XYZ file of C-alpha atoms in Angstrom:
690
model
C 18.882 -39.728 -11.508
C 20.355 -38.231 -8.349
C 18.807 -34.999 -7.192
C 19.195 -32.303 -4.554
C 16.644 -31.342 -1.911
C 13.356 -29.556 -2.368
C 11.120 -28.508 0.517
C 10.728 -31.337 3.017
C 10.948 -34.065 0.365
C 14.204 -35.736 -0.569
C 14.258 -36.541 -4.264
C 16.840 -38.930 -5.551
C 15.413 -39.545 -8.986
C 13.459 -37.644 -11.512
C 9.773 -38.616 -11.157
C 8.068 -40.489 -13.935
C 6.141 -38.466 -16.471
C 3.136 -40.635 -15.583
C 2.969 -39.174 -12.075
C 4.042 -35.554 -12.586
C 3.809 -32.840 -15.139
C 7.132 -31.228 -16.106
C 6.947 -27.499 -16.488
C 8.174 -25.737 -19.573
C 10.822 -23.018 -19.009
C 11.291 -20.022 -21.219
C 14.127 -17.515 -21.079
C 14.303 -13.800 -21.806
C 17.259 -13.219 -24.138
C 17.725 -9.529 -23.143
C 17.918 -10.463 -19.465
C 20.378 -13.275 -20.272
C 22.570 -10.769 -22.122
C 22.280 -8.384 -19.193
C 23.470 -11.108 -16.815
C 26.488 -11.781 -19.043
C 27.316 -8.048 -19.093
C 27.194 -7.970 -15.291
C 29.568 -10.967 -15.129
C 31.980 -9.306 -17.584
C 31.858 -6.012 -15.688
C 32.601 -7.786 -12.419
C 35.490 -9.661 -14.047
C 36.972 -6.441 -15.442
C 36.774 -4.665 -12.089
C 38.234 -7.673 -10.306
C 41.144 -7.894 -12.755
C 41.838 -4.197 -12.265
C 42.018 -4.666 -8.521
C 44.309 -7.662 -8.893
C 46.727 -5.433 -10.797
C 47.207 -3.343 -7.675
C 48.985 -6.279 -6.070
C 51.799 -5.779 -8.568
C 51.820 -2.003 -8.912
C 51.005 -0.784 -5.427
C 53.057 -1.331 -2.307
C 51.292 1.118 0.005
C 48.418 -1.204 1.010
C 48.895 -4.820 1.946
C 48.272 -7.172 -0.952
C 45.400 -8.831 0.933
C 43.479 -5.547 0.837
C 43.414 -5.668 -2.953
C 42.800 -9.432 -2.992
C 39.869 -8.942 -0.647
C 38.348 -6.157 -2.733
C 38.849 -8.169 -5.921
C 37.201 -11.213 -4.312
C 34.224 -9.214 -3.044
C 33.782 -7.643 -6.465
C 33.954 -10.985 -8.249
C 31.689 -12.619 -5.659
C 29.045 -9.921 -5.946
C 29.362 -9.991 -9.723
C 28.762 -13.751 -9.869
C 25.933 -13.448 -7.351
C 24.282 -10.620 -9.311
C 24.724 -12.513 -12.554
C 23.073 -15.568 -10.950
C 20.201 -13.534 -9.527
C 19.558 -11.763 -12.821
C 19.980 -15.047 -14.716
C 17.354 -16.651 -12.526
C 15.083 -13.733 -13.320
C 15.468 -14.522 -17.018
C 13.547 -17.792 -16.606
C 9.760 -17.936 -17.066
C 7.590 -20.606 -15.420
C 3.788 -21.136 -15.377
C 3.872 -20.877 -11.560
C 4.523 -18.138 -9.041
C 8.208 -17.740 -8.193
C 9.996 -15.855 -5.379
C 13.112 -16.157 -3.211
C 14.054 -16.763 0.389
C 15.881 -13.479 1.029
C 18.237 -14.572 3.886
C 19.328 -17.682 2.013
C 19.744 -15.662 -1.185
C 22.042 -13.218 0.609
C 23.912 -16.089 2.285
C 24.635 -17.639 -1.098
C 27.172 -14.905 -1.860
C 29.491 -16.038 0.964
C 30.952 -19.175 -0.690
C 31.594 -17.228 -3.900
C 33.572 -14.526 -2.071
C 35.528 -16.950 0.137
C 36.360 -19.316 -2.708
C 37.394 -16.452 -4.968
C 39.602 -15.011 -2.211
C 41.353 -18.362 -1.693
C 41.703 -18.786 -5.449
C 43.256 -15.340 -5.851
C 45.685 -15.996 -2.993
C 46.823 -19.292 -4.514
C 47.050 -17.882 -8.022
C 49.079 -14.892 -6.820
C 51.671 -17.383 -5.557
C 51.473 -19.585 -8.628
C 53.283 -17.545 -11.257
C 55.111 -20.617 -12.522
C 53.128 -23.414 -10.838
C 50.331 -24.989 -12.887
C 49.446 -27.245 -9.953
C 48.616 -24.263 -7.739
C 46.549 -22.758 -10.543
C 44.603 -26.049 -10.760
C 43.893 -25.921 -7.010
C 42.915 -22.267 -7.311
C 40.563 -23.125 -10.177
C 38.999 -25.932 -8.121
C 38.381 -23.619 -5.161
C 36.871 -20.944 -7.350
C 34.781 -23.390 -9.386
C 33.388 -25.145 -6.314
C 32.648 -21.765 -4.729
C 30.766 -20.585 -7.813
C 28.826 -23.867 -7.931
C 27.997 -23.679 -4.227
C 26.761 -20.124 -4.651
C 24.616 -21.180 -7.620
C 22.981 -24.170 -5.982
C 22.467 -22.438 -2.632
C 20.769 -19.706 -4.634
C 18.610 -22.354 -6.298
C 17.759 -23.709 -2.863
C 16.532 -20.222 -1.943
C 13.963 -20.348 -4.756
C 10.319 -20.567 -3.591
C 7.943 -22.129 -6.177
C 4.499 -23.620 -6.355
C 6.282 -26.597 -7.860
C 9.041 -29.063 -7.160
C 12.307 -29.468 -9.017
C 15.082 -32.009 -9.382
C 18.443 -32.114 -11.116
C 19.664 -34.055 -14.085
C 22.826 -35.667 -12.753
C 24.770 -35.386 -15.982
C 24.129 -31.685 -16.455
C 24.667 -31.072 -12.749
C 28.142 -32.650 -12.876
C 28.822 -30.865 -16.144
C 27.943 -27.500 -14.599
C 30.375 -28.047 -11.706
C 33.047 -29.250 -14.143
C 32.501 -26.180 -16.319
C 32.769 -23.932 -13.237
C 36.120 -25.499 -12.285
C 37.416 -25.607 -15.853
C 36.521 -22.025 -16.729
C 37.896 -20.818 -13.389
C 41.187 -22.584 -14.110
C 41.481 -21.182 -17.628
C 40.439 -17.704 -16.500
C 43.095 -17.648 -13.787
C 45.670 -19.180 -16.138
C 44.992 -16.582 -18.826
C 45.059 -13.794 -16.248
C 48.433 -14.863 -14.867
C 50.006 -15.367 -18.287
C 48.687 -12.071 -19.628
C 49.174 -10.085 -16.423
C 52.155 -8.126 -17.831
C 49.801 -6.896 -20.559
C 46.801 -6.150 -18.331
C 47.495 -2.418 -18.489
C 46.360 -2.722 -22.099
C 42.629 -1.978 -22.200
C 41.962 -4.368 -25.093
C 43.768 -7.337 -23.495
C 42.032 -6.809 -20.177
C 38.680 -6.330 -21.922
C 38.985 -9.581 -23.888
C 40.065 -11.470 -20.751
C 37.080 -10.050 -18.846
C 34.744 -11.030 -21.685
C 36.036 -14.616 -21.623
C 35.658 -14.822 -17.850
C 32.130 -13.354 -17.995
C 31.023 -15.796 -20.698
C 32.627 -18.694 -18.811
C 30.817 -17.828 -15.565
C 27.540 -17.426 -17.452
C 28.074 -20.786 -19.176
C 28.298 -22.516 -15.834
C 25.124 -20.784 -14.644
C 23.010 -21.655 -17.639
C 24.343 -25.216 -17.740
C 23.244 -25.499 -14.113
C 19.871 -23.998 -15.027
C 19.515 -26.560 -17.773
C 20.177 -29.318 -15.208
C 17.109 -28.428 -13.151
C 13.704 -29.920 -14.017
C 10.534 -28.322 -12.614
C 7.372 -30.388 -12.092
C 3.986 -30.448 -10.403
C 1.478 -33.195 -9.672
C -0.162 -34.414 -12.860
C -3.647 -33.686 -11.543
C -2.825 -29.946 -11.141
C -4.338 -27.895 -13.899
C -1.936 -25.339 -15.456
C -2.650 -22.467 -17.700
C 0.270 -22.746 -20.106
C -0.515 -19.510 -21.769
C 0.170 -17.645 -18.553
C 3.921 -17.833 -17.973
C 5.212 -16.273 -14.734
C 8.546 -14.721 -14.114
C 9.880 -12.529 -11.396
C 8.341 -9.094 -11.341
C 10.101 -6.245 -13.109
C 10.761 -4.737 -9.693
C 12.715 -7.816 -8.683
C 14.732 -7.714 -11.884
C 15.466 -4.023 -11.423
C 16.409 -4.729 -7.818
C 18.828 -7.468 -8.850
C 20.413 -5.371 -11.564
C 20.637 -2.365 -9.286
C 22.218 -4.310 -6.442
C 24.794 -5.890 -8.727
C 25.718 -2.743 -10.597
C 25.711 -0.520 -7.513
C 27.937 -2.881 -5.529
C 30.377 -3.313 -8.408
C 30.309 0.424 -9.051
C 30.905 1.209 -5.385
C 33.801 -1.216 -5.227
C 35.192 0.231 -8.433
C 34.900 3.745 -6.999
C 36.502 2.558 -3.769
C 39.318 1.041 -5.790
C 39.737 4.290 -7.702
C 39.747 6.315 -4.494
C 42.293 3.975 -2.966
C 44.355 4.292 -6.128
C 44.281 8.042 -5.890
C 45.126 7.898 -2.219
C 48.005 5.536 -2.892
C 49.278 7.741 -5.716
C 48.918 10.756 -3.472
C 50.849 9.108 -0.645
C 53.545 7.777 -2.930
C 53.928 11.029 -4.852
C 53.571 13.530 -2.051
C 54.821 11.772 1.076
C 58.209 10.424 2.063
C 58.254 6.638 2.386
C 60.685 6.581 5.328
C 59.376 9.341 7.594
C 55.785 9.521 6.276
C 56.232 13.306 6.128
C 55.118 15.406 3.156
C 57.905 15.311 0.564
C 59.458 17.827 -1.808
C 56.595 17.652 -4.308
C 54.108 18.594 -1.630
C 56.484 21.289 -0.423
C 56.811 22.764 -3.914
C 53.047 22.726 -4.395
C 52.651 24.763 -1.250
C 55.334 27.378 -1.927
C 54.140 27.789 -5.512
C 50.650 28.566 -4.262
C 49.575 31.900 -2.852
C 49.993 30.651 0.708
C 51.455 33.386 2.903
C 54.410 32.353 5.027
C 55.864 34.276 7.932
C 58.988 32.166 7.970
C 60.794 29.067 6.801
C 63.610 27.014 8.251
C 65.611 24.289 6.544
C 67.575 21.772 8.585
C 70.550 20.285 6.722
C 72.211 17.120 8.060
C 75.895 17.294 7.218
C 77.882 14.372 5.844
C 75.114 11.778 6.095
C 77.007 9.666 3.566
C 79.780 9.267 6.116
C 77.444 7.317 8.390
C 75.981 5.405 5.451
C 79.464 4.317 4.406
C 80.583 3.442 7.915
C 77.519 1.644 9.277
C 75.292 1.099 6.238
C 72.222 2.815 4.822
C 70.022 1.289 7.501
C 71.971 3.286 10.072
C 71.588 6.423 7.968
C 67.838 5.828 7.917
C 67.915 5.554 11.703
C 69.504 9.004 11.880
C 66.821 10.426 9.595
C 64.047 8.870 11.687
C 65.661 10.171 14.891
C 65.748 13.717 13.493
C 62.158 13.425 12.222
C 60.852 12.211 15.574
C 62.745 14.984 17.337
C 61.362 17.638 14.986
C 57.812 16.303 15.244
C 58.035 16.311 19.025
C 59.516 19.796 19.392
C 57.634 21.699 16.708
C 54.233 23.295 17.445
C 51.188 21.713 15.742
C 50.635 24.569 13.288
C 54.182 24.463 11.916
C 54.284 22.261 8.827
C 57.181 19.829 8.548
C 58.490 18.405 5.254
C 61.331 16.131 4.201
C 62.448 17.931 1.050
C 65.686 16.032 0.378
C 67.512 13.014 1.692
C 69.315 15.102 4.299
C 67.028 18.137 4.589
C 63.848 18.979 6.483
C 61.794 22.141 5.990
C 59.619 23.951 8.537
C 56.912 26.429 7.482
C 55.073 28.917 9.696
C 51.923 30.753 8.605
C 51.530 33.291 11.430
C 53.827 35.410 13.588
C 52.801 33.403 16.624
C 53.749 30.178 14.836
C 57.080 31.743 13.866
C 57.891 32.492 17.498
C 57.020 28.937 18.468
C 59.092 27.639 15.554
C 62.134 29.584 16.773
C 61.661 28.220 20.274
C 61.422 24.684 18.919
C 64.516 25.134 16.745
C 66.535 26.462 19.686
C 65.531 23.421 21.718
C 66.431 21.207 18.766
C 69.932 22.683 18.380
C 70.547 22.253 22.101
C 69.764 18.536 21.875
C 71.803 18.020 18.700
C 74.830 19.755 20.212
C 75.377 16.688 22.396
C 76.273 13.187 21.183
C 73.355 10.812 20.682
C 73.100 7.023 20.795
C 71.681 5.293 17.728
C 71.778 1.501 17.455
C 74.297 1.339 20.318
C 76.603 3.762 18.465
C 77.426 7.105 20.078
C 77.643 9.710 17.326
C 77.686 13.486 16.943
C 75.179 14.675 14.353
C 76.328 17.865 12.628
C 73.621 20.111 11.235
C 72.981 23.640 10.054
C 69.580 25.325 10.214
C 68.887 28.124 7.758
C 66.163 30.550 8.827
C 64.407 32.893 6.407
C 61.894 35.351 7.892
C 59.315 37.158 5.773
C 60.030 40.729 6.859
C 59.204 42.469 3.564
C 56.074 40.640 2.371
C 58.012 38.544 -0.129
C 56.749 35.426 -1.899
C 57.079 31.915 -0.542
C 59.449 31.094 -3.393
C 61.756 33.933 -2.409
C 61.689 32.865 1.220
C 62.801 29.414 0.111
C 65.545 30.836 -2.118
C 66.823 32.884 0.795
C 66.994 29.821 3.023
C 68.838 27.859 0.339
C 71.243 30.781 -0.127
C 72.226 30.395 3.521
C 72.907 26.672 3.170
C 74.868 26.987 -0.074
C 76.963 29.890 1.149
C 80.670 29.289 1.611
C 80.512 30.598 5.138
C 78.235 27.782 6.252
C 79.314 25.911 9.373
C 77.714 22.681 10.552
C 77.834 23.377 14.266
C 74.139 22.849 15.073
C 73.276 26.536 15.066
C 70.498 28.593 13.509
C 71.725 30.904 10.745
C 69.335 33.681 9.806
C 69.293 34.952 6.242
C 71.132 38.264 5.889
C 70.686 39.988 2.542
C 73.991 41.842 2.876
C 75.831 38.611 3.495
C 73.915 36.011 1.501
C 72.341 37.869 -1.413
C 75.455 38.227 -3.489
C 77.219 35.110 -4.594
C 80.261 34.268 -2.581
C 82.614 34.427 -5.549
C 81.386 37.851 -6.650
C 81.602 39.063 -3.095
C 85.248 38.057 -2.790
C 86.222 39.482 -6.162
C 84.590 42.810 -5.363
C 86.247 43.003 -1.958
C 89.810 42.016 -2.823
C 91.077 45.574 -3.207
C 89.479 46.563 0.083
C 91.023 43.472 1.684
C 94.496 44.565 0.570
C 94.020 48.064 1.942
C 92.588 46.888 5.278
C 95.238 44.184 5.624
C 92.726 41.355 5.722
C 95.177 39.446 3.537
C 98.305 38.317 5.314
C 101.177 35.895 4.914
C 102.221 32.912 6.965
C 105.445 31.007 6.504
C 106.216 27.290 6.566
C 109.852 26.319 7.135
C 111.886 23.983 4.935
C 114.607 22.035 6.739
C 117.727 20.230 5.506
C 117.257 16.625 6.553
C 120.950 16.002 7.199
C 121.943 19.155 9.093
C 118.550 20.122 10.550
C 119.171 23.716 9.462
C 116.570 25.995 7.937
C 116.812 25.852 4.162
C 114.188 28.559 3.681
C 110.484 29.197 4.086
C 107.474 29.243 1.814
C 105.149 32.262 1.957
C 101.507 31.209 2.040
C 98.547 33.539 1.557
C 95.710 33.789 4.067
C 92.513 35.860 4.198
C 90.718 36.768 7.394
C 87.392 37.966 6.068
C 85.254 40.195 8.324
C 82.094 38.215 7.470
C 83.264 34.726 6.510
C 86.134 34.435 8.930
C 89.295 32.543 7.989
C 88.972 31.511 4.356
C 90.812 28.497 3.017
C 93.277 29.291 0.202
C 91.776 26.338 -1.676
C 88.522 28.332 -1.751
C 89.504 31.908 -2.535
C 92.652 31.506 -4.667
C 90.859 29.708 -7.562
C 88.188 32.441 -7.460
C 90.791 35.192 -7.665
C 92.662 33.370 -10.427
C 89.471 32.936 -12.469
C 88.752 36.671 -12.212
C 92.355 37.744 -13.027
C 92.683 39.300 -9.580
C 95.507 37.014 -8.518
C 98.123 38.974 -10.451
C 97.479 42.025 -8.317
C 97.581 39.907 -5.175
C 100.841 38.250 -6.297
C 102.454 41.673 -6.742
C 101.382 42.472 -3.187
C 102.895 39.178 -1.957
C 106.166 39.931 -3.722
C 106.427 43.310 -2.025
C 105.506 41.885 1.398
C 108.164 39.193 1.004
C 110.748 41.742 -0.017
C 109.899 43.883 3.017
C 110.417 40.897 5.302
C 113.686 39.924 3.626
C 114.936 43.477 4.070
C 114.090 43.350 7.788
C 115.967 40.078 8.160
C 118.936 41.508 6.247
C 119.100 44.348 8.741
C 119.014 41.772 11.567
C 121.788 39.758 9.977
C 119.574 36.867 8.956
C 119.501 35.277 5.534
C 116.460 33.048 5.037
C 115.271 32.498 1.436
C 111.523 32.804 0.843
C 109.571 30.915 -1.812
C 106.574 32.534 -3.527
C 103.838 30.674 -5.401
C 103.243 32.134 -8.865
C 99.824 31.683 -10.559
C 99.949 29.752 -13.834
C 99.175 32.490 -16.401
C 101.308 35.025 -14.532
C 104.464 32.961 -15.075
C 104.806 34.052 -18.692
C 103.687 37.649 -18.162
C 106.359 40.386 -18.570
C 104.669 42.102 -15.638
C 106.004 39.466 -13.241
C 109.681 40.002 -13.960
C 109.157 43.771 -13.729
C 107.453 43.419 -10.342
C 110.255 41.191 -9.070
C 113.148 43.359 -10.195
C 111.423 46.566 -9.084
C 110.928 45.320 -5.524
C 114.356 43.720 -5.282
C 115.950 47.000 -6.315
C 113.635 48.992 -4.034
C 114.609 46.989 -0.935
C 118.213 46.367 -2.043
C 117.991 42.603 -1.905
C 119.850 39.741 -3.526
C 117.487 37.988 -6.012
C 118.847 34.647 -4.805
C 116.811 35.082 -1.605
C 113.597 34.681 -3.605
C 112.461 31.379 -5.076
C 109.559 31.287 -7.507
C 107.384 28.178 -7.316
C 105.592 27.294 -10.538
C 103.432 24.231 -11.154
C 104.001 21.567 -13.762
C 100.647 22.323 -15.345
C 101.361 26.025 -15.816
C 104.741 25.239 -17.351
C 103.490 22.576 -19.743
C 100.488 24.688 -20.774
C 102.836 27.132 -22.523
C 106.133 25.331 -22.626
C 107.984 27.767 -24.877
C 106.788 30.773 -22.901
C 107.640 29.014 -19.639
C 111.171 28.234 -20.849
C 111.769 31.862 -21.810
C 110.322 33.177 -18.539
C 112.307 30.770 -16.348
C 115.476 31.652 -18.248
C 114.728 35.324 -17.580
C 114.188 34.619 -13.868
C 117.420 32.661 -13.652
C 119.338 35.327 -15.544
C 118.040 37.916 -13.084
C 119.317 35.784 -10.191
C 116.055 34.298 -8.934
C 115.674 30.619 -8.087
C 112.857 28.587 -9.654
C 111.163 25.490 -8.197
C 108.856 23.113 -10.048
C 106.024 22.589 -7.557
C 103.905 19.422 -7.115
C 106.272 17.463 -9.333
C 104.871 14.104 -10.425
C 101.207 15.134 -10.419
C 101.137 17.107 -13.668
C 101.244 16.089 -17.300
C 104.813 16.992 -18.162
C 107.417 14.702 -19.633
C 111.070 14.355 -18.753
C 111.975 16.177 -21.951
C 110.177 19.274 -20.636
C 112.046 18.992 -17.356
C 115.301 18.880 -19.284
C 114.429 22.067 -21.189
C 113.116 24.156 -18.273
C 116.099 25.440 -16.256
C 114.660 25.084 -12.735
C 116.713 24.870 -9.545
C 114.434 22.711 -7.427
C 111.934 19.868 -7.667
C 109.186 19.726 -5.045
C 107.757 16.224 -4.649
C 104.010 16.333 -4.018
C 102.555 15.273 -0.665
C 100.542 12.472 -2.299
C 103.739 10.435 -2.773
C 104.976 10.706 0.802
C 101.591 9.917 2.388
C 101.978 6.190 1.726
C 105.602 5.966 2.860
C 107.005 3.770 4.285
C 103.992 1.429 4.021
C 103.703 1.697 0.231
C 106.713 0.235 -1.530
C 105.592 1.722 -4.850
C 105.416 5.277 -3.454
C 108.813 4.783 -1.870
C 110.345 3.686 -5.165
C 108.808 6.687 -6.954
C 110.358 9.060 -4.415
C 113.735 7.357 -4.807
C 113.471 7.629 -8.588
C 112.590 11.342 -8.500
C 115.397 12.035 -6.044
C 117.856 10.141 -8.237
C 116.623 12.094 -11.258
C 117.038 15.393 -9.422
C 120.520 14.444 -8.314
C 121.549 13.552 -11.876
C 120.267 16.948 -13.069
C 121.929 18.744 -10.125
C 118.593 19.890 -8.724
C 117.602 20.390 -5.109
C 114.796 18.123 -3.879
C 112.071 19.304 -1.506
C 109.572 16.768 -0.178
C 106.258 18.282 0.903
C 103.798 16.959 3.461
C 106.170 15.058 5.752
C 104.315 14.516 9.015
C 105.514 11.316 10.720
C 108.695 10.042 12.325
C 108.557 6.886 10.170
C 108.726 9.029 7.049
C 111.779 10.901 8.338
C 113.527 7.611 9.126
C 112.741 6.266 5.658
C 114.026 9.391 3.905
C 117.153 9.485 6.073
C 118.154 6.069 4.715
C 118.297 7.403 1.150
C 121.676 8.647 -0.039
C 120.337 11.811 -1.687
C 119.249 13.659 1.477
C 116.386 16.010 0.603
C 114.914 19.163 2.087
C 111.849 18.501 4.232
C 108.704 20.618 4.402
C 105.727 19.543 6.469
C 103.968 19.369 9.806
C 106.664 17.099 11.202
C 108.805 20.194 11.694
C 106.278 23.018 11.663
C 102.928 24.238 10.442
C 102.613 27.589 8.637
C 103.047 30.436 11.155
C 103.336 34.192 11.380
C 106.663 36.008 11.496
C 106.930 36.214 15.268
C 106.186 32.512 15.714
C 108.582 31.661 12.875
C 111.489 33.560 14.413
C 110.885 31.862 17.758
C 110.723 28.481 16.036
C 114.019 29.086 14.192
C 115.664 29.971 17.483
C 114.372 26.796 19.168
C 115.509 24.664 16.226
C 119.039 25.992 16.478
C 119.077 25.363 20.209
C 117.734 21.838 19.736
C 120.369 20.757 17.201
C 123.295 22.832 18.435
């Protein structure tokens, strides 16, 4: 029989029983069971660490593979050491400590290589076979190097058959363990599945060990007298040492794994992946605590999606990183920086000194952002707003945050890279409530005013009339867009009062023009619900009589939607307007939900084609055909046609080629203007086309 080495003698065959005495070996069942438990525990911990490769992306996969390999290697080594301690021989037995420690190396290296191969072998049985071979050979090498480290007052040799069988078992069980692990990996978060898999791996590793132990034959010279009744085994201290080393190492690695898990969870849950800054969760934890803040600033990057759409999300990330690096560089160390949303950063100061430094840093930041920057060879202008909330009244951190958000969500916000400090008088009330409460004051103080946009006959280039448009110059918010404040006033039923004011202002202006010998019709937009109100006709007739005007100088613009919403009421109201001498225009025609039958029943004078149809002309053939169709329809019903939103020479040329020449309203001729500018414009127009 072929054998391994022992001492200085090379043994190739088992000696004859005539020349040596073979030693009996006894085993301690409790210690054997303990060794199996250690192997199972190591397998379970190793499997748990392997899971991190799938579920964690914070650490490199090799970190987890390395920890899993060390755990498995130490587990196998401890199992071997304890398993060796389970044997009892009638001779003194000890170990070569350096060689015993060295024996762990092949187990760790082979397991690491096996785990690497198996992690790439999801659907490759061949790679799993190679991985099993590496792991099996590593386990065998560890076992037999450990055997080599044994110091006995006896010699030993190996039974070739059992030796080969032990190596084969090591490879086979390694293959099946890895195969089972890979196939059941989706279910490894189930404690029972992982426990059973660990049990199988532990038993398999132990099987290899005890098969290898069965392969070894201990002997002494036949003339040596033995006391068979006195069986020796390693001292209890050695056994305790082996168990302690194995359990402590596995426990430490398990704790390390748990700590890494917690750290990973903490980083993933409380830190932003792109900037590595604390994220919104961390921010909320802080402001919900009793931490005292002297101030908070929130930087909002405006229209980040514009850059994402134009250059891609990678470019948007570059902008975020640029802002983060700038903030980190300019902010003092004690000011905490967070990325609380995709386009928002928060700054927190804890002391008055930090607040002063924060303000200095923010001022420097706005100065830099006011100039164009180069990112990925693209020169861009980053638009931001910085809301600043200072704790002047010992308020909570939550309230400081709410105040800062109130600044950013306020309608007066401007993204001009400036710092906007929270003002309770300005920002505390909601914008809508503020406007509603101030409308009467705005009328008295003449914050509301009218501008006029001309309408021009396309064929004669004469003024066909003007449309009165409402504007609001607010003392706090500045010039407010009608698209912002008119819906608010309509929703609060304040627009009726404002419309009455518009009617009177228009009548005043018409009276002035009458005295000057001018006759320019003015169109007034009427809110939807007000169209069918008896109050409207009373307001119109009262002011017309008051200023001694012809009703034909006033045109009432109503929308399709308001007319269709109450078709019978709209028909009656329009008939009343027409009977009183007022003109009626159907505004934004083509964008509502009306049908041609409604148009036939409502006695309007004019159709106004919405800007959305002219925008695509002359490039869009479909839009052009729609305009032609509406103009033909208006002509057949003897209605005037006004086309809104005409801005380009090409559009004028296109419309001029149509037989039914319309009235044009748009920036091509003039933007909305005040009375003085309008009168000057009318004079220039007459001079131009005289």
